[in-house]
Coordinates of C-alpha atoms in Angstrom, one line a residue:
X662 CA 24.3 1.8 -18.7
X663 CA 22.8 2.6 -22.1
X664 CA 19.1 2.2 -23.2
X665 CA 18.6 1.1 -26.8
X666 CA 16.3 3.6 -28.5
X667 CA 14.7 0.8 -30.6
X668 CA 14.0 -2.0 -28.2
X669 CA 14.7 -0.4 -24.8
X670 CA 17.2 -3.1 -23.9
X671 CA 19.8 -2.2 -21.3
X672 CA 23.4 -2.3 -22.6
X673 CA 26.8 -1.7 -21.0
X674 CA 28.2 1.8 -21.3
X675 CA 31.0 0.7 -23.8
X676 CA 28.6 -1.0 -26.2
X677 CA 28.5 0.6 -29.7
X678 CA 25.6 -1.6 -30.8
X679 CA 22.6 -3.0 -28.9
X680 CA 23.2 -6.5 -27.7
X681 CA 19.6 -7.5 -28.5
X682 CA 18.5 -5.8 -31.7
X683 CA 21.8 -4.5 -33.1
X684 CA 20.8 -0.8 -33.3
X685 CA 23.7 1.7 -33.1
X686 CA 24.3 3.3 -29.7
X687 CA 26.9 5.8 -30.8
X688 CA 25.4 7.1 -34.1
X689 CA 22.2 9.0 -34.9
X690 CA 20.4 9.1 -38.2
X691 CA 19.2 12.4 -39.5
X692 CA 15.5 12.1 -40.1
X693 CA 15.7 14.6 -43.0
X694 CA 18.6 13.2 -45.1
X695 CA 19.5 9.9 -43.5
X696 CA 23.1 10.9 -42.8
X697 CA 24.8 9.2 -39.8
X698 CA 26.0 11.6 -37.1
X699 CA 27.7 11.1 -33.8
X700 CA 25.3 10.8 -30.9
X701 CA 25.1 14.1 -29.0
X702 CA 25.5 16.3 -32.0
X703 CA 23.2 19.3 -32.2
X704 CA 22.6 19.4 -36.0
X705 CA 23.2 17.1 -38.9
X706 CA 26.6 17.6 -40.4
X707 CA 25.2 17.2 -43.9
X708 CA 21.9 19.1 -44.1
X709 CA 21.9 21.2 -40.9
X710 CA 18.7 19.7 -39.6
X711 CA 18.3 19.8 -35.8
X712 CA 18.9 16.2 -34.5
X713 CA 20.1 16.7 -30.9
X714 CA 18.1 16.4 -27.7
X715 CA 17.6 20.0 -26.5
X716 CA 16.2 20.6 -23.1
X717 CA 15.1 23.5 -20.9
X718 CA 17.3 23.6 -17.8
X719 CA 15.9 25.3 -14.7
X720 CA 18.5 26.1 -12.2
X721 CA 19.0 27.3 -8.6
X722 CA 22.7 28.2 -8.5
X723 CA 24.7 28.6 -5.3
X724 CA 25.1 32.4 -6.0
X725 CA 23.6 34.8 -8.6
X726 CA 25.3 34.9 -12.0
X727 CA 27.1 31.6 -11.5
X728 CA 28.5 29.9 -14.6
X729 CA 27.7 26.3 -15.6
X730 CA 30.1 24.2 -13.5
X731 CA 33.0 22.3 -15.0
X732 CA 33.9 19.7 -12.3
X733 CA 37.7 19.4 -12.0
X734 CA 39.7 16.2 -12.1
X735 CA 37.4 14.4 -14.5
X736 CA 36.6 14.3 -18.2
X737 CA 33.9 11.7 -17.8
X738 CA 30.9 12.7 -20.0
X739 CA 28.8 10.6 -17.6
X740 CA 29.1 13.4 -15.0
X741 CA 26.0 15.6 -15.2
X742 CA 27.6 19.0 -15.7
X743 CA 29.7 17.6 -18.5
X744 CA 27.0 15.4 -20.0
X745 CA 24.7 18.4 -20.6
X746 CA 26.2 21.2 -22.6
X747 CA 24.7 24.7 -22.2
X748 CA 23.6 26.3 -25.5
X749 CA 22.5 29.7 -24.2
X750 CA 23.8 32.0 -21.4
X751 CA 22.3 31.3 -18.0
X752 CA 19.8 34.0 -17.2
X753 CA 17.4 34.9 -14.4
X754 CA 13.8 34.3 -15.4
X755 CA 11.8 36.0 -12.7
X756 CA 12.0 37.5 -9.2
X757 CA 12.7 34.1 -7.6
X758 CA 16.1 32.4 -7.3
X759 CA 15.5 30.3 -10.5
X760 CA 17.6 30.7 -13.6
X761 CA 17.3 29.0 -17.0
X762 CA 19.3 28.0 -20.1
X763 CA 18.9 25.5 -22.9
X764 CA 21.2 22.4 -22.8
X765 CA 22.1 19.6 -25.2
X766 CA 22.2 16.0 -24.0
X767 CA 25.5 14.7 -25.4
X768 CA 24.8 11.1 -24.2
X769 CA 21.0 10.7 -24.9
X770 CA 21.2 6.8 -24.7
X771 CA 22.8 6.7 -21.3
X772 CA 20.7 6.1 -18.2
X773 CA 19.8 9.5 -16.8
X774 CA 20.8 10.4 -13.2
X775 CA 17.2 10.7 -12.1
X776 CA 16.5 7.2 -13.5
X777 CA 19.4 5.8 -11.5
X778 CA 18.1 7.4 -8.4
X779 CA 14.6 6.0 -8.9
X780 CA 15.8 2.5 -9.7
X781 CA 18.2 2.0 -6.8
X782 CA 17.1 -1.1 -4.8
X783 CA 16.3 -0.3 -1.2
X784 CA 16.8 -3.2 1.3
X785 CA 16.3 -2.7 5.0
X786 CA 18.0 0.5 6.2
X787 CA 20.9 0.3 3.7
X788 CA 21.4 3.5 1.7
X789 CA 21.7 2.7 -2.0
X790 CA 24.1 4.6 -4.1
X791 CA 25.0 4.9 -7.7
X792 CA 27.1 2.3 -9.4
X793 CA 30.8 2.7 -8.7
X794 CA 31.6 3.6 -12.3
X795 CA 29.1 6.5 -12.1
X796 CA 30.1 8.0 -8.7
X797 CA 30.6 11.7 -9.1
X798 CA 34.1 12.9 -8.1
X799 CA 33.2 16.3 -6.6
X800 CA 29.6 16.2 -5.5
X801 CA 27.0 13.8 -4.1
X802 CA 24.4 12.1 -6.3
X803 CA 23.0 9.5 -3.8
X804 CA 19.7 9.0 -2.2
X805 CA 20.8 11.2 0.7
X806 CA 20.4 14.2 -1.5
X807 CA 16.7 13.5 -2.1
X808 CA 14.8 15.1 -5.0
X809 CA 15.8 18.7 -5.6
X810 CA 13.1 21.0 -4.4
X811 CA 12.9 22.6 -7.8
X812 CA 11.7 19.3 -9.2
X813 CA 9.3 18.2 -6.5
X814 CA 6.1 20.0 -7.8
X815 CA 6.7 18.6 -11.3
X816 CA 6.8 15.1 -9.9
X817 CA 3.9 15.6 -7.6
X818 CA 1.7 16.8 -10.5
X819 CA 2.9 14.4 -13.1
X820 CA 0.1 11.8 -12.6
X821 CA -2.7 14.5 -12.6
X822 CA -1.5 16.8 -15.4
X823 CA 0.3 14.4 -17.7
X824 CA 1.5 16.1 -20.9
X825 CA -0.1 19.4 -20.0
X826 CA 3.0 19.8 -17.8
X827 CA 6.6 19.4 -19.2
X828 CA 8.0 16.0 -18.3
X829 CA 11.0 15.7 -16.1
X830 CA 13.9 14.6 -18.2
X831 CA 16.6 14.6 -15.5
X832 CA 17.3 16.3 -12.2
X833 CA 20.1 16.4 -9.7
X834 CA 21.8 18.6 -7.1
X835 CA 25.4 19.0 -6.2
X836 CA 28.1 21.7 -5.7
X837 CA 25.4 23.9 -4.3
X838 CA 23.3 23.7 -7.5
X839 CA 19.8 22.4 -8.1
X840 CA 19.2 21.4 -11.7
X841 CA 16.0 20.4 -13.4
X842 CA 15.8 19.4 -17.1
X843 CA 12.4 19.5 -18.7
X844 CA 11.0 19.3 -22.2
X845 CA 11.8 22.5 -24.2
X846 CA 8.5 24.1 -25.2
X847 CA 9.9 27.4 -26.3
X848 CA 8.7 26.9 -29.9
X849 CA 5.1 25.8 -28.9
X850 CA 2.3 27.9 -30.1
X851 CA 1.1 30.4 -27.5
X852 CA -2.5 30.3 -26.2
X853 CA -2.8 34.0 -27.2
X854 CA -1.9 33.2 -30.8
X855 CA -4.5 30.4 -30.9
X856 CA -7.2 32.7 -29.7
X857 CA -6.2 35.5 -32.1
X858 CA -6.8 33.1 -35.0
X859 CA -10.3 34.0 -36.4
X860 CA -10.8 30.4 -37.4
X861 CA -10.6 29.3 -33.7
X862 CA -14.2 28.6 -32.6
X863 CA -15.6 30.5 -29.6
X864 CA -16.3 27.2 -28.0
X865 CA -12.6 26.3 -28.2
X866 CA -11.9 29.5 -26.2
X867 CA -14.5 28.5 -23.7
X868 CA -13.1 25.0 -23.4
X869 CA -9.6 26.4 -22.7
X870 CA -11.0 28.6 -19.9
X871 CA -12.6 25.5 -18.4
X872 CA -9.3 23.6 -18.7
X873 CA -7.5 26.6 -17.1
X874 CA -9.9 26.5 -14.1
X875 CA -9.1 22.8 -13.7
X876 CA -5.4 23.5 -13.8
X877 CA -5.9 26.3 -11.2
X878 CA -7.3 23.8 -8.7
X879 CA -4.6 21.2 -9.5
X880 CA -1.8 23.8 -8.9
X881 CA -3.1 25.1 -5.5
X882 CA -1.6 22.3 -3.4
X883 CA 1.9 23.0 -4.7
X884 CA 1.4 26.8 -4.6
X885 CA 2.1 27.2 -8.3
X886 CA -1.1 28.9 -9.5
X887 CA 1.1 31.8 -10.6
X888 CA 2.0 29.6 -13.6
X889 CA -1.4 30.5 -15.1
X890 CA -1.0 34.2 -14.6
X891 CA 2.0 34.7 -16.8
X892 CA 0.5 34.8 -20.3
X893 CA 3.5 33.8 -22.3
X894 CA 3.7 30.6 -20.1
X895 CA 0.4 29.4 -21.6
X896 CA 0.8 27.3 -24.8
X897 CA -0.9 24.6 -26.8
X898 CA 0.4 21.4 -28.3
X899 CA -0.2 20.3 -31.8
X900 CA -3.7 19.2 -30.9
X901 CA -4.5 22.6 -29.4
X902 CA -4.5 21.2 -25.8
X903 CA -3.8 23.8 -23.2
X904 CA -0.4 23.3 -21.6
X905 CA 2.3 25.0 -19.5
X906 CA 5.8 25.8 -20.5
X907 CA 7.0 25.4 -16.9
X908 CA 5.8 25.9 -13.3
X909 CA 6.4 29.3 -11.8
X910 CA 8.0 29.4 -8.4
X911 CA 5.5 31.0 -5.9
X912 CA 8.3 33.1 -4.4
X913 CA 8.6 34.8 -7.7
X914 CA 5.1 36.3 -7.3
X915 CA 4.7 37.1 -3.6
X916 CA 1.9 39.5 -4.4
X917 CA -0.2 36.7 -5.9
X918 CA -2.1 34.7 -3.2
X919 CA -2.2 30.9 -3.9
X920 CA -5.4 30.0 -2.1
X921 CA -8.6 29.2 -3.9
X922 CA -10.1 32.5 -2.9
X923 CA -7.6 34.4 -5.2
X924 CA -9.7 33.8 -8.3
X925 CA -9.6 37.5 -8.9
X926 CA -6.1 37.1 -10.3
X927 CA -7.2 34.4 -12.6
X928 CA -10.0 36.6 -13.8
X929 CA -7.5 39.4 -14.5
X930 CA -5.4 37.0 -16.6
X931 CA -8.5 35.9 -18.5
X932 CA -9.5 39.4 -19.1
X933 CA -6.1 40.3 -20.5
X934 CA -6.1 37.2 -22.7
X935 CA -9.6 37.8 -24.1
X936 CA -9.1 41.5 -24.8
X937 CA -5.8 40.9 -26.5
X938 CA -7.2 38.2 -28.7
X939 CA -10.2 40.3 -29.8
X940 CA -12.0 37.1 -30.5
X941 CA -15.4 37.5 -32.2
X942 CA -18.2 36.3 -30.1
X943 CA -16.2 36.5 -26.8
X944 CA -18.2 39.4 -25.3
X945 CA -19.9 37.1 -22.7
X946 CA -16.6 35.6 -21.7
X947 CA -15.1 39.1 -21.2
X948 CA -18.0 40.0 -19.1
X949 CA -17.5 36.9 -17.0
X950 CA -13.8 37.6 -16.6
X951 CA -14.7 41.1 -15.4
X952 CA -16.9 39.6 -12.7
X953 CA -14.2 37.2 -11.5
X954 CA -11.6 40.0 -11.5
X955 CA -13.9 42.2 -9.4
X956 CA -14.1 39.4 -6.8
X957 CA -17.8 38.5 -7.4
X958 CA -16.9 34.8 -7.5
X959 CA -15.0 32.9 -4.8
X960 CA -15.7 29.3 -6.0
X961 CA -14.4 27.7 -9.1
X962 CA -17.5 25.6 -9.3
X963 CA -19.7 28.7 -9.6
X964 CA -17.4 29.9 -12.5
X965 CA -18.0 26.5 -14.2
X966 CA -21.7 27.0 -13.8
X967 CA -21.6 30.2 -15.7
X968 CA -19.3 28.8 -18.4
X969 CA -22.0 26.1 -18.8
X970 CA -24.6 28.8 -19.3
X971 CA -22.6 30.3 -22.1
X972 CA -22.0 26.9 -23.7
X973 CA -25.7 26.1 -23.5
X974 CA -26.5 29.3 -25.3
X975 CA -24.1 28.5 -28.1
X976 CA -25.6 25.0 -28.3
X977 CA -29.2 26.0 -28.3
X978 CA -28.9 29.1 -30.5
X979 CA -31.6 30.7 -28.4
X980 CA -32.1 34.2 -26.8
X981 CA -31.2 34.8 -23.2
X982 CA -34.9 34.7 -22.1
X983 CA -35.1 31.0 -23.1
X984 CA -31.9 30.2 -21.3
X985 CA -33.2 32.0 -18.2
X986 CA -36.4 30.0 -18.3
X987 CA -34.7 26.6 -18.5
X988 CA -31.3 26.7 -16.8
X989 CA -30.4 30.0 -15.2
X990 CA -32.5 29.5 -12.1
X991 CA -31.2 31.8 -9.4
X992 CA -27.7 31.9 -10.9
X993 CA -28.6 34.7 -13.4
X994 CA -31.4 37.2 -12.6
X995 CA -32.5 39.3 -15.5
X996 CA -35.6 41.3 -16.5
X997 CA -38.0 39.4 -18.7
X998 CA -37.9 42.2 -21.3
X999 CA -34.2 41.8 -21.9
X1000 CA -33.3 41.1 -25.5
X1001 CA -30.0 40.1 -26.9
X1002 CA -29.4 41.5 -30.4
X1003 CA -28.8 39.0 -33.1
X1004 CA -29.1 36.1 -30.7
X1005 CA -25.8 36.8 -29.1
X1006 CA -24.1 35.4 -26.0
X1007 CA -26.2 35.3 -22.7
X1008 CA -23.9 37.3 -20.5
X1009 CA -22.7 39.9 -23.0
X1010 CA -25.4 42.5 -22.3
X1011 CA -26.2 41.7 -18.7
X1012 CA -25.4 44.3 -16.0
X1013 CA -22.4 43.1 -13.9
X1014 CA -24.6 43.0 -10.8
X1015 CA -27.0 40.5 -12.4
X1016 CA -24.6 37.6 -11.9
X1017 CA -24.2 36.3 -8.3
X1018 CA -21.9 33.9 -6.5
X1019 CA -24.3 31.2 -5.3
X1020 CA -22.6 28.1 -3.8
X1021 CA -25.9 26.4 -3.5
X1022 CA -26.6 26.5 -7.3
X1023 CA -26.7 22.9 -8.6
X1024 CA -26.3 23.8 -12.2
X1025 CA -24.2 20.9 -13.7
X1026 CA -20.6 21.5 -14.4
X1027 CA -19.7 22.1 -18.0
X1028 CA -19.7 19.1 -20.4
X1029 CA -18.8 20.5 -23.8
X1030 CA -20.0 18.6 -26.9
X1031 CA -17.0 17.0 -28.5
X1032 CA -16.4 15.6 -31.9
X1033 CA -13.8 13.2 -33.3
X1034 CA -11.0 15.1 -35.1
X1035 CA -8.6 12.2 -35.9
X1036 CA -8.3 8.5 -35.4
X1037 CA -5.2 6.3 -35.9
X1038 CA -4.4 2.7 -35.1
X1039 CA -1.6 0.2 -35.2
X1040 CA -1.4 -3.5 -34.3
X1041 CA 1.3 -6.1 -34.0
X1042 CA 1.5 -9.7 -32.8
X1043 CA 4.6 -11.7 -31.9
X1044 CA 5.2 -15.4 -31.1
X1045 CA 7.2 -14.5 -28.0
X1046 CA 10.4 -16.2 -26.8
X1047 CA 9.1 -19.6 -25.5
X1048 CA 6.3 -20.7 -27.8
X1049 CA 6.7 -22.5 -31.1
X1050 CA 3.5 -21.1 -32.7
X1051 CA 1.3 -18.0 -32.3
X1052 CA -2.3 -18.5 -31.1
X1053 CA -3.1 -14.8 -31.0
X1054 CA -4.9 -13.1 -33.8
X1055 CA -6.4 -9.6 -34.4
X1056 CA -8.4 -7.7 -36.9
X1057 CA -8.7 -3.9 -37.6
X1058 CA -11.6 -2.9 -39.9
X1059 CA -12.0 0.8 -40.6
X1060 CA -14.7 2.8 -42.3
X1061 CA -14.4 6.6 -41.8
X1062 CA -14.7 9.9 -43.6
X1063 CA -12.8 13.1 -43.0
X1064 CA -14.6 16.5 -43.3
X1065 CA -12.8 19.8 -43.2
X1066 CA -14.7 23.0 -42.4
X1067 CA -13.7 26.4 -41.0
X1068 CA -14.6 25.0 -37.6
X1069 CA -12.0 22.3 -37.8
X1070 CA -11.7 18.7 -38.9
X1071 CA -14.3 16.1 -38.2
X1072 CA -13.9 12.4 -38.5
X1073 CA -16.9 10.2 -38.9
X1074 CA -15.7 6.8 -37.8
X1075 CA -17.3 3.4 -38.0
X1076 CA -14.4 1.2 -36.9
X1077 CA -14.1 -2.3 -35.5
X1078 CA -11.1 -3.7 -33.5
X1079 CA -10.9 -7.3 -32.4
X1080 CA -8.1 -9.1 -30.4
X1081 CA -8.2 -12.8 -29.5
X1082 CA -5.9 -15.1 -27.6
X1083 CA -6.5 -18.7 -28.6
X1084 CA -6.0 -21.8 -26.5
X1085 CA -6.2 -25.5 -27.0
X1086 CA -2.8 -26.5 -28.4
X1087 CA -1.2 -26.5 -31.8
X1088 CA -3.6 -26.2 -34.7
X1089 CA -6.4 -25.4 -32.2
X1090 CA -5.9 -22.1 -30.4
X1091 CA -5.0 -20.3 -33.6
X1092 CA -8.1 -21.9 -35.3
X1093 CA -10.3 -20.5 -32.6
X1094 CA -8.9 -17.0 -32.6
X1095 CA -9.0 -16.8 -36.4
X1096 CA -12.6 -18.1 -36.4
X1097 CA -13.7 -15.6 -33.8
X1098 CA -12.3 -12.6 -35.5
X1099 CA -13.7 -13.7 -38.9
X1100 CA -17.1 -14.4 -37.5
X1101 CA -17.4 -11.1 -35.7
X1102 CA -16.1 -9.2 -38.7
X1103 CA -18.8 -10.7 -40.9
X1104 CA -21.5 -10.2 -38.3
X1105 CA -20.8 -6.5 -37.7
X1106 CA -20.3 -5.9 -41.4
X1107 CA -23.9 -7.1 -41.9
X1108 CA -25.6 -5.9 -38.7
X1109 CA -23.8 -2.5 -38.0
X1110 CA -24.8 0.0 -40.6
X1111 CA -25.6 3.3 -38.9
X1112 CA -25.6 4.2 -35.2
X1113 CA -23.7 2.3 -32.4
X1114 CA -25.4 -1.1 -32.0
X1115 CA -27.2 -1.7 -28.8
X1116 CA -25.9 -4.1 -26.1
X1117 CA -28.2 -6.9 -27.3
X1118 CA -26.8 -6.7 -30.9
X1119 CA -23.2 -6.9 -29.6
X1120 CA -24.0 -9.8 -27.3
X1121 CA -25.7 -11.6 -30.2
X1122 CA -22.5 -11.3 -32.3
X1123 CA -20.4 -12.7 -29.6
X1124 CA -22.8 -15.6 -29.1
X1125 CA -22.6 -16.4 -32.8
X1126 CA -18.8 -16.4 -32.6
X1127 CA -18.9 -18.7 -29.6
X1128 CA -21.3 -21.0 -31.2
X1129 CA -19.1 -21.3 -34.3
X1130 CA -16.1 -22.4 -32.2
X1131 CA -18.3 -24.7 -30.1
X1132 CA -19.7 -26.4 -33.1
X1133 CA -16.2 -27.0 -34.4
X1134 CA -15.3 -28.6 -31.1
X1135 CA -18.4 -30.8 -31.3
X1136 CA -17.8 -31.9 -34.9
X1137 CA -14.2 -32.9 -34.0
X1138 CA -15.4 -34.6 -30.8
X1139 CA -13.0 -32.6 -28.7
X1140 CA -13.3 -32.9 -24.9
X1141 CA -11.8 -31.5 -21.7
X1142 CA -8.6 -29.5 -22.1
X1143 CA -8.5 -30.5 -25.8
X1144 CA -11.4 -28.2 -26.6
X1145 CA -10.2 -25.2 -28.4
X1146 CA -11.3 -21.7 -27.3
X1147 CA -10.2 -18.1 -27.3
X1148 CA -10.4 -14.9 -25.3
X1149 CA -11.9 -11.8 -26.8
X1150 CA -11.6 -8.1 -26.4
X1151 CA -13.6 -6.0 -28.9
X1152 CA -13.9 -2.3 -29.5
X1153 CA -16.4 -0.5 -31.7
X1154 CA -15.8 3.2 -32.4
X1155 CA -18.7 5.2 -33.8
X1156 CA -17.7 8.9 -34.0
X1157 CA -17.0 9.9 -30.4
X1158 CA -18.8 6.8 -28.9
X1159 CA -17.0 3.6 -28.0
X1160 CA -18.4 0.2 -27.2
X1161 CA -16.2 -2.4 -25.4
X1162 CA -16.9 -6.1 -25.0
X1163 CA -14.7 -8.8 -23.6
X1164 CA -14.5 -12.4 -22.6
X1165 CA -11.5 -13.9 -20.8
X1166 CA -8.3 -12.2 -19.7
X1167 CA -7.4 -10.1 -22.8
X1168 CA -7.6 -6.5 -21.7
X1169 CA -8.5 -3.0 -22.7
X1170 CA -6.6 0.0 -21.2
X1171 CA -7.5 3.6 -21.6
X1172 CA -5.0 6.4 -21.2
X1173 CA -5.9 10.1 -21.1
X1174 CA -4.1 13.2 -19.9
X1175 CA -6.8 13.9 -17.2
X1176 CA -7.4 10.4 -15.9
X1177 CA -4.1 8.7 -16.5
X1178 CA -4.0 5.0 -17.1
X1179 CA -7.2 2.9 -16.5
X1180 CA -7.8 -0.8 -16.9
X1181 CA -11.3 -0.8 -18.5
X1182 CA -11.9 -4.6 -18.5
X1183 CA -11.8 -7.0 -15.6
X1184 CA -10.2 -10.4 -16.2
X1185 CA -12.6 -13.3 -16.2
X1186 CA -10.5 -15.6 -14.0
X1187 CA -10.9 -17.4 -10.7
X1188 CA -8.9 -14.8 -8.7
X1189 CA -11.1 -11.9 -9.8
X1190 CA -14.2 -14.0 -9.3
X1191 CA -13.2 -14.6 -5.7
X1192 CA -12.5 -10.9 -5.1
X1193 CA -16.0 -10.1 -6.4
X1194 CA -17.3 -12.6 -3.9
X1195 CA -15.7 -10.6 -1.1
X1196 CA -12.5 -12.6 -0.7
X1197 CA -9.3 -10.7 0.2
X1198 CA -7.2 -10.2 -3.0
X1199 CA -4.1 -11.8 -1.5
X1200 CA -6.1 -14.8 -0.5
X1201 CA -7.9 -14.9 -3.8
X1202 CA -4.6 -15.0 -5.7
X1203 CA -3.0 -17.5 -3.4
X1204 CA -5.1 -20.2 -4.9
X1205 CA -3.3 -22.5 -7.4
X1206 CA -6.1 -22.0 -9.9
X1207 CA -6.2 -18.2 -9.4
X1208 CA -5.4 -17.4 -13.1
X1209 CA -7.6 -20.1 -14.6
X1210 CA -10.2 -18.5 -16.9
X1211 CA -13.8 -18.6 -15.8
X1212 CA -15.1 -18.2 -19.4
X1213 CA -13.8 -18.1 -22.9
X1214 CA -15.3 -18.4 -26.4
X1215 CA -15.7 -22.0 -27.7
X1216 CA -15.4 -24.6 -24.9
X1217 CA -19.0 -24.3 -23.8
X1218 CA -22.3 -23.4 -25.5
X1219 CA -23.8 -20.0 -25.1
X1220 CA -25.2 -20.7 -21.6
X1221 CA -21.6 -20.7 -20.4
X1222 CA -20.7 -17.3 -21.9
X1223 CA -21.6 -14.0 -20.3
X1224 CA -19.7 -11.2 -22.2
X1225 CA -19.1 -8.0 -20.3
X1226 CA -20.2 -5.0 -22.4
X1227 CA -19.8 -1.3 -21.6
X1228 CA -20.0 2.1 -23.4
X1229 CA -17.6 5.0 -23.2
X1230 CA -17.6 8.6 -24.5
X1231 CA -14.5 10.1 -26.1
X1232 CA -14.6 13.4 -24.2
X1233 CA -10.9 14.0 -24.3
X1234 CA -7.9 12.8 -26.3
X1235 CA -7.4 9.1 -25.5
X1236 CA -5.1 6.2 -26.3
X1237 CA -6.8 2.8 -26.2
X1238 CA -4.7 -0.4 -25.8
X1239 CA -6.1 -3.8 -26.6
X1240 CA -3.7 -6.5 -25.5
X1241 CA -3.3 -10.2 -24.8
X1242 CA -1.9 -11.4 -21.4
X1243 CA 1.5 -11.9 -23.0
X1244 CA 1.8 -8.1 -22.8
X1245 CA -0.2 -7.3 -19.6
X1246 CA 1.3 -10.0 -17.4
X1247 CA 3.4 -9.1 -14.4
X1248 CA 1.9 -5.5 -14.3
X1249 CA 4.0 -4.6 -17.3
X1250 CA 1.6 -1.9 -18.5
X1251 CA 1.1 -0.4 -15.1
X1252 CA 4.9 -0.3 -14.6
X1253 CA 5.9 1.2 -18.0
X1254 CA 2.9 3.2 -19.2
X1255 CA 4.5 6.6 -18.6
X1256 CA 7.5 5.8 -20.8
X1257 CA 5.8 3.6 -23.5
X1258 CA 2.2 4.8 -23.7
X1259 CA 1.9 8.4 -22.5
X1260 CA 4.1 9.9 -25.3
X1261 CA 1.9 8.2 -27.9
X1262 CA -1.1 10.4 -27.1
X1263 CA 0.7 13.1 -29.1
X1264 CA -0.1 13.2 -32.8
X1265 CA 3.6 13.6 -33.5
X1266 CA 4.3 10.1 -32.1
X1267 CA 4.5 7.2 -34.5
X1268 CA 2.0 4.5 -33.4
X1269 CA 3.6 1.7 -35.5
X1270 CA 6.9 2.3 -33.8
X1271 CA 5.1 2.6 -30.4
X1272 CA 3.3 -0.7 -30.7
X1273 CA 6.6 -2.4 -31.8
X1274 CA 8.4 -1.0 -28.8
X1275 CA 5.6 -2.4 -26.5
X1276 CA 6.0 -5.8 -28.0
X1277 CA 9.8 -5.6 -27.6
X1278 CA 9.3 -4.6 -24.0
X1279 CA 7.1 -7.6 -23.4
X1280 CA 9.6 -9.9 -24.9
X1281 CA 12.3 -8.4 -22.7
X1282 CA 10.3 -8.7 -19.4
X1283 CA 7.8 -11.4 -20.1
X1284 CA 8.3 -13.4 -23.3
X1285 CA 6.7 -16.6 -22.0
X1286 CA 3.6 -16.2 -24.2
X1287 CA 2.4 -14.9 -27.5
X1288 CA 2.2 -11.1 -27.4
X1289 CA -0.4 -8.9 -29.2
X1290 CA -1.2 -5.3 -29.0
X1291 CA -3.6 -2.9 -30.8
X1292 CA -3.2 0.8 -30.2
X1293 CA -6.0 3.3 -31.0
X1294 CA -5.3 7.0 -30.8
X1295 CA -8.5 9.2 -30.7
X1296 CA -8.3 13.0 -30.8
X1297 CA -11.3 15.1 -30.1
X1298 CA -12.1 18.8 -30.1
X1299 CA -15.2 20.9 -29.1
X1300 CA -18.0 20.4 -31.6
X1301 CA -18.8 23.8 -33.2
X1302 CA -20.6 22.4 -36.3
X1303 CA -24.0 23.1 -34.8
X1304 CA -23.0 26.0 -32.5
X1305 CA -23.7 29.7 -32.7
X1306 CA -20.6 31.7 -33.3

């Protein structure tokens, strides 16, 4: 089976063109010069640009120095050891049994072996196997083989770490081999290089240390904390987000304990990184790393508390004495006569004995001030496959400035995003959705000039939009099901602050690397109302009217509308998705977010293409209703504009 790169439609193996959208399945366009090349070619035949899918292969061979297998009695490129062509010699990478090489996927549109394993239907006690046309000739690729152990920690951590960990591209085992193919990050910028850059703010370094501490705790259950101790394994993506090139096998570092009490090794790694970077203003961080390396701290939470103290000092631009008076409490004991030259960092000149590990300290964990560094959006609406007209409507209204300083880029945003799903029949639903968007646009253009509007102002704007549609119904003497109306989901972005309002069953989802996918809004429908009353969800949604809306804009006056309004902070990179139920029905987002949303957090991903692929996915799996999606990609970074370097 082949998966179309444009619309994600499934196609037979012998198709040369997608049966749905007509995209080529055996040719690949060079993004540099536009030349057509055979699929599976490494570089463009015309300009030499790299066009192939190159992956990092991690291997456990049946014996040391084994060569990449060439299974006999078959030339089928659908066999894994033939499909993936090694580009570099297989070499040992550490003291464990793991080896690595780079490989080229010569059939990138074909269903991967791991995908086949995941999607096999399981009925009763029957053991599902691969399709007959794909059965390997000389080794097993069935459910009996289970997931190769080399791949298991990656899959266990995928939901927690997201793109901080290389994604599993494919995995299998056979002929005594375990093979794991992951994203190749060999050309990613190293964390050491980022810290050596004199333009990197001290607060960015502090932020990375905090992220490393989070990763440390996430890696403990799979015994892969050694991944943070190998400095060239630490890298950053294009948004300077701390990431890993791969997970290190714990057997490769038997001298490194994997329990939480082994923070001394993390401290040693921090110390090595900080001293190599020679970053200005990092004296306090070096001092803290020395304390950790000497075993003075046994709790990650205590380390976070001291990182918070350093961040506080950067934020307040105050001498250590002021910090001690307000926030150090018993965490840092220092003489009242201590003075920090030039208003420096709070730990830089303290004796090492002055910091203590106090598990009872209730200093809050670090919350670094963040600023918006970029904001992108894309929207698309589609009639779907069964409707004869489109009652969905959306509006994107942006007003932002970009400011470049040595401390990085700052975006001052003042943006409004509105999505409405109309109802009421032809020439009615679309009127309601258009009217709601236009009314809200006009309202906020007049009533939102500076800071984020308060909840009362947002509610007033929604009431005005509701009244406009209600008055239209009244003037046309509409009644019952003939009254037009619309759902609403609205997002206001003011710098790193977000306000969300909704009425009906149009939704807002948020996706971040740390939290994963979250549904921010709760549908205003009978089933959800019954659940909130304490009814069992299965019973609530067994009602014939379970999906009937409990409120919408337009059918009733303002006494019948109670918009839900909430406020969010952009404290990490986020992807926001506003969508009508034509996209969200049948758990489509929950099922496909890892393939269709997670990659879009990266700045390198094309949002316009991403939103189009979402709509095509909805047409393929739903298609019974109009489909509308708005994507907002917000990138943030530590705010150094008012900090002391």
